[in-house]
JSON list of C-alpha atoms and ligand atoms in Angstrom, two decimals:
[
{"chain": "A", "resi": 99, "resn": "MET", "atom": "CA", "xyz": [11.57, -19.39, 0.29]},
{"chain": "A", "resi": 100, "resn": "THR", "atom": "CA", "xyz": [8.27, -17.89, -0.79]},
{"chain": "A", "resi": 101, "resn": "GLY", "atom": "CA", "xyz": [7.67, -20.93, -2.97]},
{"chain": "A", "resi": 102, "resn": "ASP", "atom": "CA", "xyz": [7.95, -23.09, 0.12]},
{"chain": "A", "resi": 103, "resn": "LEU", "atom": "CA", "xyz": [5.50, -20.88, 1.95]},
{"chain": "A", "resi": 104, "resn": "PHE", "atom": "CA", "xyz": [2.79, -21.47, -0.62]},
{"chain": "A", "resi": 105, "resn": "CYS", "atom": "CA", "xyz": [0.51, -24.42, -0.17]},
{"chain": "A", "resi": 106, "resn": "ALA", "atom": "CA", "xyz": [-2.85, -25.22, -1.70]},
{"chain": "A", "resi": 107, "resn": "SER", "atom": "CA", "xyz": [-4.90, -24.37, 1.38]},
{"chain": "A", "resi": 108, "resn": "GLY", "atom": "CA", "xyz": [-3.29, -20.95, 1.64]},
{"chain": "A", "resi": 109, "resn": "ALA", "atom": "CA", "xyz": [-2.63, -21.49, 5.34]},
{"chain": "A", "resi": 110, "resn": "VAL", "atom": "CA", "xyz": [1.08, -21.59, 6.12]},
{"chain": "A", "resi": 111, "resn": "GLY", "atom": "CA", "xyz": [1.23, -20.71, 9.79]},
{"chain": "A", "resi": 112, "resn": "SER", "atom": "CA", "xyz": [-0.61, -19.08, 12.63]},
{"chain": "A", "resi": 113, "resn": "TYR", "atom": "CA", "xyz": [-0.50, -15.60, 11.11]},
{"chain": "A", "resi": 114, "resn": "LEU", "atom": "CA", "xyz": [0.85, -16.18, 7.58]},
{"chain": "A", "resi": 115, "resn": "GLU", "atom": "CA", "xyz": [-1.59, -16.73, 4.70]},
{"chain": "A", "resi": 116, "resn": "ALA", "atom": "CA", "xyz": [-0.29, -17.25, 1.18]},
{"chain": "A", "resi": 117, "resn": "LEU", "atom": "CA", "xyz": [-2.20, -15.57, -1.66]},
{"chain": "A", "resi": 118, "resn": "SER", "atom": "CA", "xyz": [-0.01, -16.90, -4.45]},
{"chain": "A", "resi": 119, "resn": "GLU", "atom": "CA", "xyz": [3.65, -17.70, -4.88]},
{"chain": "A", "resi": 120, "resn": "GLY", "atom": "CA", "xyz": [5.43, -14.54, -3.66]},
{"chain": "A", "resi": 121, "resn": "ALA", "atom": "CA", "xyz": [2.37, -13.00, -1.98]},
{"chain": "A", "resi": 122, "resn": "VAL", "atom": "CA", "xyz": [1.44, -13.39, 1.66]},
{"chain": "A", "resi": 123, "resn": "VAL", "atom": "CA", "xyz": [-0.84, -11.82, 4.29]},
{"chain": "A", "resi": 124, "resn": "LEU", "atom": "CA", "xyz": [0.70, -11.36, 7.73]},
{"chain": "A", "resi": 125, "resn": "ARG", "atom": "CA", "xyz": [-2.36, -11.16, 9.96]},
{"chain": "A", "resi": 126, "resn": "GLY", "atom": "CA", "xyz": [-2.09, -8.57, 12.72]},
{"chain": "A", "resi": 127, "resn": "ARG", "atom": "CA", "xyz": [1.61, -8.05, 12.08]},
{"chain": "A", "resi": 128, "resn": "ALA", "atom": "CA", "xyz": [1.41, -4.26, 12.54]},
{"chain": "A", "resi": 129, "resn": "LEU", "atom": "CA", "xyz": [-0.78, -4.34, 15.68]},
{"chain": "A", "resi": 130, "resn": "PRO", "atom": "CA", "xyz": [2.07, -3.86, 18.17]},
{"chain": "A", "resi": 131, "resn": "VAL", "atom": "CA", "xyz": [3.07, -0.61, 16.46]},
{"chain": "A", "resi": 132, "resn": "ALA", "atom": "CA", "xyz": [-0.33, 0.54, 15.17]},
{"chain": "A", "resi": 133, "resn": "ASP", "atom": "CA", "xyz": [-0.54, 3.56, 17.48]},
{"chain": "A", "resi": 134, "resn": "ALA", "atom": "CA", "xyz": [2.99, 4.63, 16.55]},
{"chain": "A", "resi": 135, "resn": "LEU", "atom": "CA", "xyz": [2.18, 4.24, 12.85]},
{"chain": "A", "resi": 136, "resn": "LEU", "atom": "CA", "xyz": [-0.94, 6.41, 13.21]},
{"chain": "A", "resi": 137, "resn": "ALA", "atom": "CA", "xyz": [0.99, 9.09, 15.11]},
{"chain": "A", "resi": 138, "resn": "ALA", "atom": "CA", "xyz": [3.64, 9.07, 12.38]},
{"chain": "A", "resi": 139, "resn": "ILE", "atom": "CA", "xyz": [0.96, 9.42, 9.68]},
{"chain": "A", "resi": 140, "resn": "ARG", "atom": "CA", "xyz": [-0.33, 12.53, 11.47]},
{"chain": "A", "resi": 141, "resn": "THR", "atom": "CA", "xyz": [3.19, 14.00, 11.58]},
{"chain": "A", "resi": 142, "resn": "VAL", "atom": "CA", "xyz": [3.73, 13.32, 7.86]},
{"chain": "A", "resi": 143, "resn": "ALA", "atom": "CA", "xyz": [0.34, 14.80, 6.97]},
{"chain": "A", "resi": 144, "resn": "ASP", "atom": "CA", "xyz": [1.06, 17.98, 8.98]},
{"chain": "A", "resi": 145, "resn": "ALA", "atom": "CA", "xyz": [3.92, 18.69, 6.55]},
{"chain": "A", "resi": 146, "resn": "ALA", "atom": "CA", "xyz": [2.52, 17.07, 3.40]},
{"chain": "A", "resi": 147, "resn": "PRO", "atom": "CA", "xyz": [-1.29, 17.18, 3.60]},
{"chain": "A", "resi": 148, "resn": "PHE", "atom": "CA", "xyz": [-3.53, 14.47, 2.17]},
{"chain": "A", "resi": 149, "resn": "ARG", "atom": "CA", "xyz": [-4.91, 15.43, -1.23]},
{"chain": "A", "resi": 150, "resn": "ARG", "atom": "CA", "xyz": [-7.01, 13.80, -3.91]},
{"chain": "A", "resi": 151, "resn": "MET", "atom": "CA", "xyz": [-4.85, 13.61, -7.01]},
{"chain": "A", "resi": 152, "resn": "ILE", "atom": "CA", "xyz": [-5.94, 13.77, -10.63]},
{"chain": "A", "resi": 153, "resn": "THR", "atom": "CA", "xyz": [-5.44, 10.80, -12.95]},
{"chain": "A", "resi": 154, "resn": "PRO", "atom": "CA", "xyz": [-3.83, 11.30, -16.37]},
{"chain": "A", "resi": 155, "resn": "GLY", "atom": "CA", "xyz": [-7.36, 10.91, -17.78]},
{"chain": "A", "resi": 156, "resn": "GLY", "atom": "CA", "xyz": [-8.58, 13.88, -15.72]},
{"chain": "A", "resi": 157, "resn": "PHE", "atom": "CA", "xyz": [-10.51, 12.11, -12.94]},
{"chain": "A", "resi": 158, "resn": "GLU", "atom": "CA", "xyz": [-10.12, 12.98, -9.27]},
{"chain": "A", "resi": 159, "resn": "MET", "atom": "CA", "xyz": [-9.17, 9.88, -7.26]},
{"chain": "A", "resi": 160, "resn": "SER", "atom": "CA", "xyz": [-11.54, 8.94, -4.43]},
{"chain": "A", "resi": 161, "resn": "VAL", "atom": "CA", "xyz": [-8.59, 7.98, -2.21]},
{"chain": "A", "resi": 162, "resn": "ALA", "atom": "CA", "xyz": [-6.66, 10.88, -0.63]},
{"chain": "A", "resi": 163, "resn": "MET", "atom": "CA", "xyz": [-2.89, 10.45, -0.66]},
{"chain": "A", "resi": 164, "resn": "THR", "atom": "CA", "xyz": [0.37, 11.76, 0.70]},
{"chain": "A", "resi": 165, "resn": "ASN", "atom": "CA", "xyz": [3.92, 10.38, 0.81]},
{"chain": "A", "resi": 166, "resn": "CYS", "atom": "CA", "xyz": [7.06, 10.16, 2.85]},
{"chain": "A", "resi": 167, "resn": "GLY", "atom": "CA", "xyz": [10.59, 9.05, 2.02]},
{"chain": "A", "resi": 168, "resn": "GLY", "atom": "CA", "xyz": [13.06, 10.07, -0.65]},
{"chain": "A", "resi": 169, "resn": "GLY", "atom": "CA", "xyz": [10.42, 9.82, -3.34]},
{"chain": "A", "resi": 170, "resn": "GLY", "atom": "CA", "xyz": [6.66, 10.18, -3.43]},
{"chain": "A", "resi": 171, "resn": "TRP", "atom": "CA", "xyz": [4.17, 8.73, -5.91]},
{"chain": "A", "resi": 172, "resn": "VAL", "atom": "CA", "xyz": [2.09, 11.34, -7.69]},
{"chain": "A", "resi": 173, "resn": "THR", "atom": "CA", "xyz": [-0.40, 11.48, -10.53]},
{"chain": "A", "resi": 174, "resn": "ASP", "atom": "CA", "xyz": [-1.63, 14.44, -12.55]},
{"chain": "A", "resi": 175, "resn": "ARG", "atom": "CA", "xyz": [-2.50, 15.15, -16.17]},
{"chain": "A", "resi": 176, "resn": "LYS", "atom": "CA", "xyz": [1.15, 14.45, -17.09]},
{"chain": "A", "resi": 177, "resn": "GLY", "atom": "CA", "xyz": [1.08, 10.89, -15.77]},
{"chain": "A", "resi": 178, "resn": "TYR", "atom": "CA", "xyz": [2.14, 8.64, -12.89]},
{"chain": "A", "resi": 179, "resn": "ARG", "atom": "CA", "xyz": [5.62, 9.07, -11.43]},
{"chain": "A", "resi": 180, "resn": "TYR", "atom": "CA", "xyz": [7.79, 9.49, -8.34]},
{"chain": "A", "resi": 181, "resn": "THR", "atom": "CA", "xyz": [8.95, 12.98, -7.36]},
{"chain": "A", "resi": 182, "resn": "PRO", "atom": "CA", "xyz": [11.56, 13.98, -4.75]},
{"chain": "A", "resi": 183, "resn": "THR", "atom": "CA", "xyz": [9.43, 16.94, -3.65]},
{"chain": "A", "resi": 184, "resn": "ASP", "atom": "CA", "xyz": [5.76, 17.48, -2.88]},
{"chain": "A", "resi": 185, "resn": "PRO", "atom": "CA", "xyz": [4.29, 19.36, -5.87]},
{"chain": "A", "resi": 186, "resn": "GLN", "atom": "CA", "xyz": [1.79, 21.01, -3.51]},
{"chain": "A", "resi": 187, "resn": "THR", "atom": "CA", "xyz": [4.35, 22.53, -1.11]},
{"chain": "A", "resi": 188, "resn": "GLY", "atom": "CA", "xyz": [7.55, 22.45, -3.16]},
{"chain": "A", "resi": 189, "resn": "ALA", "atom": "CA", "xyz": [9.34, 20.90, -0.16]},
{"chain": "A", "resi": 190, "resn": "PRO", "atom": "CA", "xyz": [10.96, 17.45, -0.06]},
{"chain": "A", "resi": 191, "resn": "TRP", "atom": "CA", "xyz": [8.54, 14.75, 1.07]},
{"chain": "A", "resi": 192, "resn": "PRO", "atom": "CA", "xyz": [8.79, 14.22, 4.86]},
{"chain": "A", "resi": 193, "resn": "ALA", "atom": "CA", "xyz": [11.40, 11.69, 5.97]},
{"chain": "A", "resi": 194, "resn": "MET", "atom": "CA", "xyz": [10.33, 8.07, 6.30]},
{"chain": "A", "resi": 195, "resn": "PRO", "atom": "CA", "xyz": [9.52, 7.43, 9.98]},
{"chain": "A", "resi": 196, "resn": "GLY", "atom": "CA", "xyz": [11.72, 4.79, 11.62]},
{"chain": "A", "resi": 197, "resn": "VAL", "atom": "CA", "xyz": [8.65, 2.78, 12.66]},
{"chain": "A", "resi": 198, "resn": "PHE", "atom": "CA", "xyz": [7.67, 2.44, 8.94]},
{"chain": "A", "resi": 199, "resn": "LEU", "atom": "CA", "xyz": [11.17, 1.29, 7.97]},
{"chain": "A", "resi": 200, "resn": "ASP", "atom": "CA", "xyz": [11.48, -1.25, 10.78]},
{"chain": "A", "resi": 201, "resn": "LEU", "atom": "CA", "xyz": [8.04, -2.77, 10.14]},
{"chain": "A", "resi": 202, "resn": "ALA", "atom": "CA", "xyz": [8.60, -2.97, 6.38]},
{"chain": "A", "resi": 203, "resn": "GLU", "atom": "CA", "xyz": [11.97, -4.66, 6.70]},
{"chain": "A", "resi": 204, "resn": "ALA", "atom": "CA", "xyz": [10.71, -7.18, 9.26]},
{"chain": "A", "resi": 205, "resn": "ALA", "atom": "CA", "xyz": [7.50, -8.00, 7.38]},
{"chain": "A", "resi": 206, "resn": "ALA", "atom": "CA", "xyz": [9.33, -8.40, 4.07]},
{"chain": "A", "resi": 207, "resn": "ALA", "atom": "CA", "xyz": [11.86, -10.74, 5.69]},
{"chain": "A", "resi": 208, "resn": "GLU", "atom": "CA", "xyz": [9.07, -12.86, 7.22]},
{"chain": "A", "resi": 209, "resn": "ALA", "atom": "CA", "xyz": [7.48, -13.08, 3.76]},
{"chain": "A", "resi": 210, "resn": "GLY", "atom": "CA", "xyz": [10.75, -14.33, 2.25]},
{"chain": "A", "resi": 211, "resn": "PHE", "atom": "CA", "xyz": [12.31, -11.06, 1.08]},
{"chain": "A", "resi": 212, "resn": "PRO", "atom": "CA", "xyz": [15.21, -10.27, 3.44]},
{"chain": "A", "resi": 213, "resn": "GLY", "atom": "CA", "xyz": [17.11, -6.99, 3.24]},
{"chain": "A", "resi": 214, "resn": "PHE", "atom": "CA", "xyz": [14.20, -4.84, 2.01]},
{"chain": "A", "resi": 215, "resn": "VAL", "atom": "CA", "xyz": [14.90, -1.13, 2.56]},
{"chain": "A", "resi": 216, "resn": "PRO", "atom": "CA", "xyz": [12.05, 1.03, 1.23]},
{"chain": "A", "resi": 217, "resn": "ASP", "atom": "CA", "xyz": [12.78, 4.54, 0.00]},
{"chain": "A", "resi": 218, "resn": "ALA", "atom": "CA", "xyz": [9.19, 5.62, -0.63]},
{"chain": "A", "resi": 219, "resn": "CYS", "atom": "CA", "xyz": [5.90, 5.23, 1.19]},
{"chain": "A", "resi": 220, "resn": "LEU", "atom": "CA", "xyz": [2.57, 6.15, -0.34]},
{"chain": "A", "resi": 221, "resn": "ILE", "atom": "CA", "xyz": [-0.01, 6.79, 2.38]},
{"chain": "A", "resi": 222, "resn": "ASN", "atom": "CA", "xyz": [-3.61, 6.26, 1.28]},
{"chain": "A", "resi": 223, "resn": "ARG", "atom": "CA", "xyz": [-6.62, 7.57, 3.20]},
{"chain": "A", "resi": 224, "resn": "TYR", "atom": "CA", "xyz": [-9.98, 5.98, 2.40]},
{"chain": "A", "resi": 225, "resn": "GLU", "atom": "CA", "xyz": [-13.28, 7.43, 3.59]},
{"chain": "A", "resi": 226, "resn": "PRO", "atom": "CA", "xyz": [-16.50, 5.42, 3.09]},
{"chain": "A", "resi": 227, "resn": "GLY", "atom": "CA", "xyz": [-17.20, 5.23, -0.64]},
{"chain": "A", "resi": 228, "resn": "ALA", "atom": "CA", "xyz": [-13.53, 5.44, -1.69]},
{"chain": "A", "resi": 229, "resn": "ARG", "atom": "CA", "xyz": [-12.06, 2.67, -3.80]},
{"chain": "A", "resi": 230, "resn": "LEU", "atom": "CA", "xyz": [-8.92, 1.82, -5.74]},
{"chain": "A", "resi": 231, "resn": "SER", "atom": "CA", "xyz": [-9.44, 0.05, -9.03]},
{"chain": "A", "resi": 232, "resn": "LEU", "atom": "CA", "xyz": [-7.43, -2.95, -10.13]},
{"chain": "A", "resi": 233, "resn": "HIS", "atom": "CA", "xyz": [-3.87, -1.91, -11.06]},
{"chain": "A", "resi": 234, "resn": "GLN", "atom": "CA", "xyz": [-0.23, -2.95, -11.01]},
{"chain": "A", "resi": 235, "resn": "ASP", "atom": "CA", "xyz": [2.46, -1.10, -9.04]},
{"chain": "A", "resi": 236, "resn": "LYS", "atom": "CA", "xyz": [4.87, -0.54, -11.91]},
{"chain": "A", "resi": 237, "resn": "ASP", "atom": "CA", "xyz": [6.26, 2.99, -11.58]},
{"chain": "A", "resi": 238, "resn": "GLU", "atom": "CA", "xyz": [9.21, 1.76, -9.49]},
{"chain": "A", "resi": 239, "resn": "ARG", "atom": "CA", "xyz": [12.64, 1.43, -11.05]},
{"chain": "A", "resi": 240, "resn": "ASP", "atom": "CA", "xyz": [13.45, -2.14, -10.05]},
{"chain": "A", "resi": 241, "resn": "TYR", "atom": "CA", "xyz": [10.84, -4.88, -9.60]},
{"chain": "A", "resi": 242, "resn": "ALA", "atom": "CA", "xyz": [13.33, -7.04, -7.67]},
{"chain": "A", "resi": 243, "resn": "HIS", "atom": "CA", "xyz": [12.03, -5.42, -4.47]},
{"chain": "A", "resi": 244, "resn": "PRO", "atom": "CA", "xyz": [8.69, -6.38, -2.93]},
{"chain": "A", "resi": 245, "resn": "ILE", "atom": "CA", "xyz": [5.77, -4.16, -1.95]},
{"chain": "A", "resi": 246, "resn": "VAL", "atom": "CA", "xyz": [4.80, -4.06, 1.74]},
{"chain": "A", "resi": 247, "resn": "SER", "atom": "CA", "xyz": [1.23, -2.88, 2.37]},
{"chain": "A", "resi": 248, "resn": "VAL", "atom": "CA", "xyz": [-0.08, -2.06, 5.87]},
{"chain": "A", "resi": 249, "resn": "SER", "atom": "CA", "xyz": [-3.79, -1.68, 6.69]},
{"chain": "A", "resi": 250, "resn": "LEU", "atom": "CA", "xyz": [-5.01, 0.50, 9.58]},
{"chain": "A", "resi": 251, "resn": "GLY", "atom": "CA", "xyz": [-8.50, 1.42, 10.72]},
{"chain": "A", "resi": 252, "resn": "LEU", "atom": "CA", "xyz": [-11.70, 0.38, 8.97]},
{"chain": "A", "resi": 253, "resn": "PRO", "atom": "CA", "xyz": [-11.70, -3.06, 7.32]},
{"chain": "A", "resi": 254, "resn": "ALA", "atom": "CA", "xyz": [-11.57, -3.34, 3.53]},
{"chain": "A", "resi": 255, "resn": "THR", "atom": "CA", "xyz": [-11.84, -5.94, 0.82]},
{"chain": "A", "resi": 256, "resn": "PHE", "atom": "CA", "xyz": [-8.54, -6.26, -1.03]},
{"chain": "A", "resi": 257, "resn": "GLN", "atom": "CA", "xyz": [-8.57, -7.78, -4.50]},
{"chain": "A", "resi": 258, "resn": "PHE", "atom": "CA", "xyz": [-5.54, -9.79, -5.57]},
{"chain": "A", "resi": 259, "resn": "GLY", "atom": "CA", "xyz": [-5.29, -11.08, -9.11]},
{"chain": "A", "resi": 260, "resn": "GLY", "atom": "CA", "xyz": [-2.55, -12.11, -11.47]},
{"chain": "A", "resi": 261, "resn": "ARG", "atom": "CA", "xyz": [-0.05, -10.70, -13.88]},
{"chain": "A", "resi": 262, "resn": "LYS", "atom": "CA", "xyz": [-2.73, -10.20, -16.53]},
{"chain": "A", "resi": 263, "resn": "ARG", "atom": "CA", "xyz": [-5.67, -7.91, -15.85]},
{"chain": "A", "resi": 264, "resn": "ALA", "atom": "CA", "xyz": [-8.10, -10.62, -16.93]},
{"chain": "A", "resi": 265, "resn": "ASP", "atom": "CA", "xyz": [-6.64, -13.22, -14.51]},
{"chain": "A", "resi": 266, "resn": "SER", "atom": "CA", "xyz": [-8.99, -14.38, -11.77]},
{"chain": "A", "resi": 267, "resn": "VAL", "atom": "CA", "xyz": [-9.07, -12.22, -8.67]},
{"chain": "A", "resi": 268, "resn": "SER", "atom": "CA", "xyz": [-9.37, -13.36, -5.07]},
{"chain": "A", "resi": 269, "resn": "LYS", "atom": "CA", "xyz": [-10.98, -11.25, -2.37]},
{"chain": "A", "resi": 270, "resn": "VAL", "atom": "CA", "xyz": [-9.12, -10.85, 0.89]},
{"chain": "A", "resi": 271, "resn": "ALA", "atom": "CA", "xyz": [-10.64, -9.18, 3.96]},
{"chain": "A", "resi": 272, "resn": "LEU", "atom": "CA", "xyz": [-8.03, -6.87, 5.49]},
{"chain": "A", "resi": 273, "resn": "SER", "atom": "CA", "xyz": [-8.34, -5.53, 9.04]},
{"chain": "A", "resi": 274, "resn": "HIS", "atom": "CA", "xyz": [-6.52, -3.10, 11.28]},
{"chain": "A", "resi": 275, "resn": "GLY", "atom": "CA", "xyz": [-2.92, -4.27, 11.60]},
{"chain": "A", "resi": 276, "resn": "ASP", "atom": "CA", "xyz": [-2.83, -6.69, 8.67]},
{"chain": "A", "resi": 277, "resn": "VAL", "atom": "CA", "xyz": [0.21, -6.54, 6.38]},
{"chain": "A", "resi": 278, "resn": "VAL", "atom": "CA", "xyz": [0.33, -7.85, 2.80]},
{"chain": "A", "resi": 279, "resn": "VAL", "atom": "CA", "xyz": [3.65, -8.45, 1.06]},
{"chain": "A", "resi": 280, "resn": "TRP", "atom": "CA", "xyz": [3.99, -9.25, -2.63]},
{"chain": "A", "resi": 281, "resn": "GLY", "atom": "CA", "xyz": [7.20, -9.66, -4.61]},
{"chain": "A", "resi": 282, "resn": "GLY", "atom": "CA", "xyz": [9.20, -12.05, -6.76]},
{"chain": "A", "resi": 283, "resn": "PRO", "atom": "CA", "xyz": [6.79, -13.87, -9.11]},
{"chain": "A", "resi": 284, "resn": "ALA", "atom": "CA", "xyz": [3.85, -11.85, -7.69]},
{"chain": "A", "resi": 285, "resn": "ARG", "atom": "CA", "xyz": [5.48, -8.43, -7.87]},
{"chain": "A", "resi": 286, "resn": "LEU", "atom": "CA", "xyz": [3.45, -7.25, -10.87]},
{"chain": "A", "resi": 287, "resn": "HIS", "atom": "CA", "xyz": [0.18, -8.89, -9.91]},
{"chain": "A", "resi": 288, "resn": "HIS", "atom": "CA", "xyz": [-2.93, -6.76, -10.22]},
{"chain": "A", "resi": 289, "resn": "HIS", "atom": "CA", "xyz": [-4.63, -5.62, -7.03]},
{"chain": "A", "resi": 290, "resn": "GLY", "atom": "CA", "xyz": [-7.20, -3.11, -5.82]},
{"chain": "A", "resi": 291, "resn": "VAL", "atom": "CA", "xyz": [-9.57, -2.19, -3.01]},
{"chain": "A", "resi": 292, "resn": "LEU", "atom": "CA", "xyz": [-13.37, -2.45, -3.23]},
{"chain": "A", "resi": 293, "resn": "THR", "atom": "CA", "xyz": [-15.53, 0.51, -2.21]},
{"chain": "A", "resi": 294, "resn": "LEU", "atom": "CA", "xyz": [-15.00, 1.13, 1.51]},
{"chain": "A", "resi": 295, "resn": "ARG", "atom": "CA", "xyz": [-18.09, 0.48, 3.59]},
{"chain": "A", "resi": 296, "resn": "ASP", "atom": "CA", "xyz": [-19.12, 2.92, 6.27]},
{"chain": "A", "resi": 297, "resn": "GLY", "atom": "CA", "xyz": [-18.14, 2.11, 9.82]},
{"chain": "A", "resi": 298, "resn": "GLU", "atom": "CA", "xyz": [-16.43, 3.41, 12.89]},
{"chain": "A", "resi": 299, "resn": "HIS", "atom": "CA", "xyz": [-13.03, 2.19, 14.05]},
{"chain": "A", "resi": 300, "resn": "PRO", "atom": "CA", "xyz": [-11.80, 2.95, 17.58]},
{"chain": "A", "resi": 301, "resn": "ALA", "atom": "CA", "xyz": [-8.35, 4.00, 16.32]},
{"chain": "A", "resi": 302, "resn": "THR", "atom": "CA", "xyz": [-9.27, 5.94, 13.18]},
{"chain": "A", "resi": 303, "resn": "GLY", "atom": "CA", "xyz": [-13.00, 6.74, 13.17]},
{"chain": "A", "resi": 304, "resn": "ARG", "atom": "CA", "xyz": [-14.63, 6.55, 9.73]},
{"chain": "A", "resi": 305, "resn": "THR", "atom": "CA", "xyz": [-11.29, 6.08, 7.96]},
{"chain": "A", "resi": 306, "resn": "ARG", "atom": "CA", "xyz": [-9.00, 3.42, 6.61]},
{"chain": "A", "resi": 307, "resn": "PHE", "atom": "CA", "xyz": [-5.31, 4.19, 6.14]},
{"chain": "A", "resi": 308, "resn": "ASN", "atom": "CA", "xyz": [-2.99, 2.11, 4.03]},
{"chain": "A", "resi": 309, "resn": "LEU", "atom": "CA", "xyz": [0.77, 2.39, 3.76]},
{"chain": "A", "resi": 310, "resn": "THR", "atom": "CA", "xyz": [2.53, 0.93, 0.73]},
{"chain": "A", "resi": 311, "resn": "LEU", "atom": "CA", "xyz": [6.25, 0.78, 1.28]},
{"chain": "A", "resi": 312, "resn": "ARG", "atom": "CA", "xyz": [8.25, 0.57, -1.89]},
{"chain": "A", "resi": 313, "resn": "ARG", "atom": "CA", "xyz": [11.75, 0.67, -3.26]},
{"chain": "A", "resi": 314, "resn": "ALA", "atom": "CA", "xyz": [11.03, 3.21, -5.97]},
{"chain": "A", "resi": 315, "resn": "MET", "atom": "CA", "xyz": [14.08, 5.21, -6.92]},
{"chain": "B", "resi": 250, "resn": "AKG", "atom": "O1", "xyz": [-5.04, 0.26, 0.04]},
{"chain": "B", "resi": 250, "resn": "AKG", "atom": "C1", "xyz": [-4.57, -0.83, -0.26]},
{"chain": "B", "resi": 250, "resn": "AKG", "atom": "O2", "xyz": [-4.76, -1.85, 0.43]},
{"chain": "B", "resi": 250, "resn": "AKG", "atom": "C2", "xyz": [-3.77, -0.99, -1.53]},
{"chain": "B", "resi": 250, "resn": "AKG", "atom": "C3", "xyz": [-3.09, 0.27, -1.98]},
{"chain": "B", "resi": 250, "resn": "AKG", "atom": "C4", "xyz": [-2.38, 0.15, -3.29]},
{"chain": "B", "resi": 250, "resn": "AKG", "atom": "O3", "xyz": [-2.50, -0.81, -4.00]},
{"chain": "B", "resi": 250, "resn": "AKG", "atom": "C5", "xyz": [-1.52, 1.24, -3.75]},
{"chain": "B", "resi": 250, "resn": "AKG", "atom": "O4", "xyz": [-1.38, 2.25, -3.05]},
{"chain": "B", "resi": 250, "resn": "AKG", "atom": "O5", "xyz": [-0.92, 1.10, -4.83]},
{"chain": "B", "resi": 251, "resn": "MN", "atom": "MN1", "xyz": [-0.97, -0.78, -5.65]}
]
């Protein structure tokens, strides 16, 4: 299915744009539920506050993060992993909001991955100057499931490369409401976010939020 979606121009429909086989941008797909997503982020962050985590190498990340779902992605001096509880509060991560689940399942299906049920959502908060260097999402147990990534607030430049770090990277402008899905042959492709430029968004102010919905555990 995803193979059929890919064509050389990258344009496969009014709102679908293929990045590579197995990777697609769904333009504006989250717009109808953007306000509900932002309200749910606030509820999650009330229980599990955003924090800037420490990489195994000892650097503080510029992106602030929190999680919801049965597992949450964390990093500290011990490494990258999923935990069932928030190390900061000791409590289980907040439950995955229904609006996250419904959007992730629908977007994945439209991208050619039906039946996706995420059990973890990493919520990233970027302020101007924050960036996420090129990486693979590979701490999940089973790469058969795609990643669904939702952008809210300030626009950003997303980098999408290949399986190898040295593979060529394309730059994709992501705006409020855009959803990117990658799975199948693209599941382990490198990706990142360039330094966020300053700006003001009516829904989020000087902030970009990103949700990555994953099947982790
Ligand atoms: O913020 C984004 O668009 C990408 C986030 C990401 O790659 C991650 O959280 O692993
Ligand atoms: Mn990632």
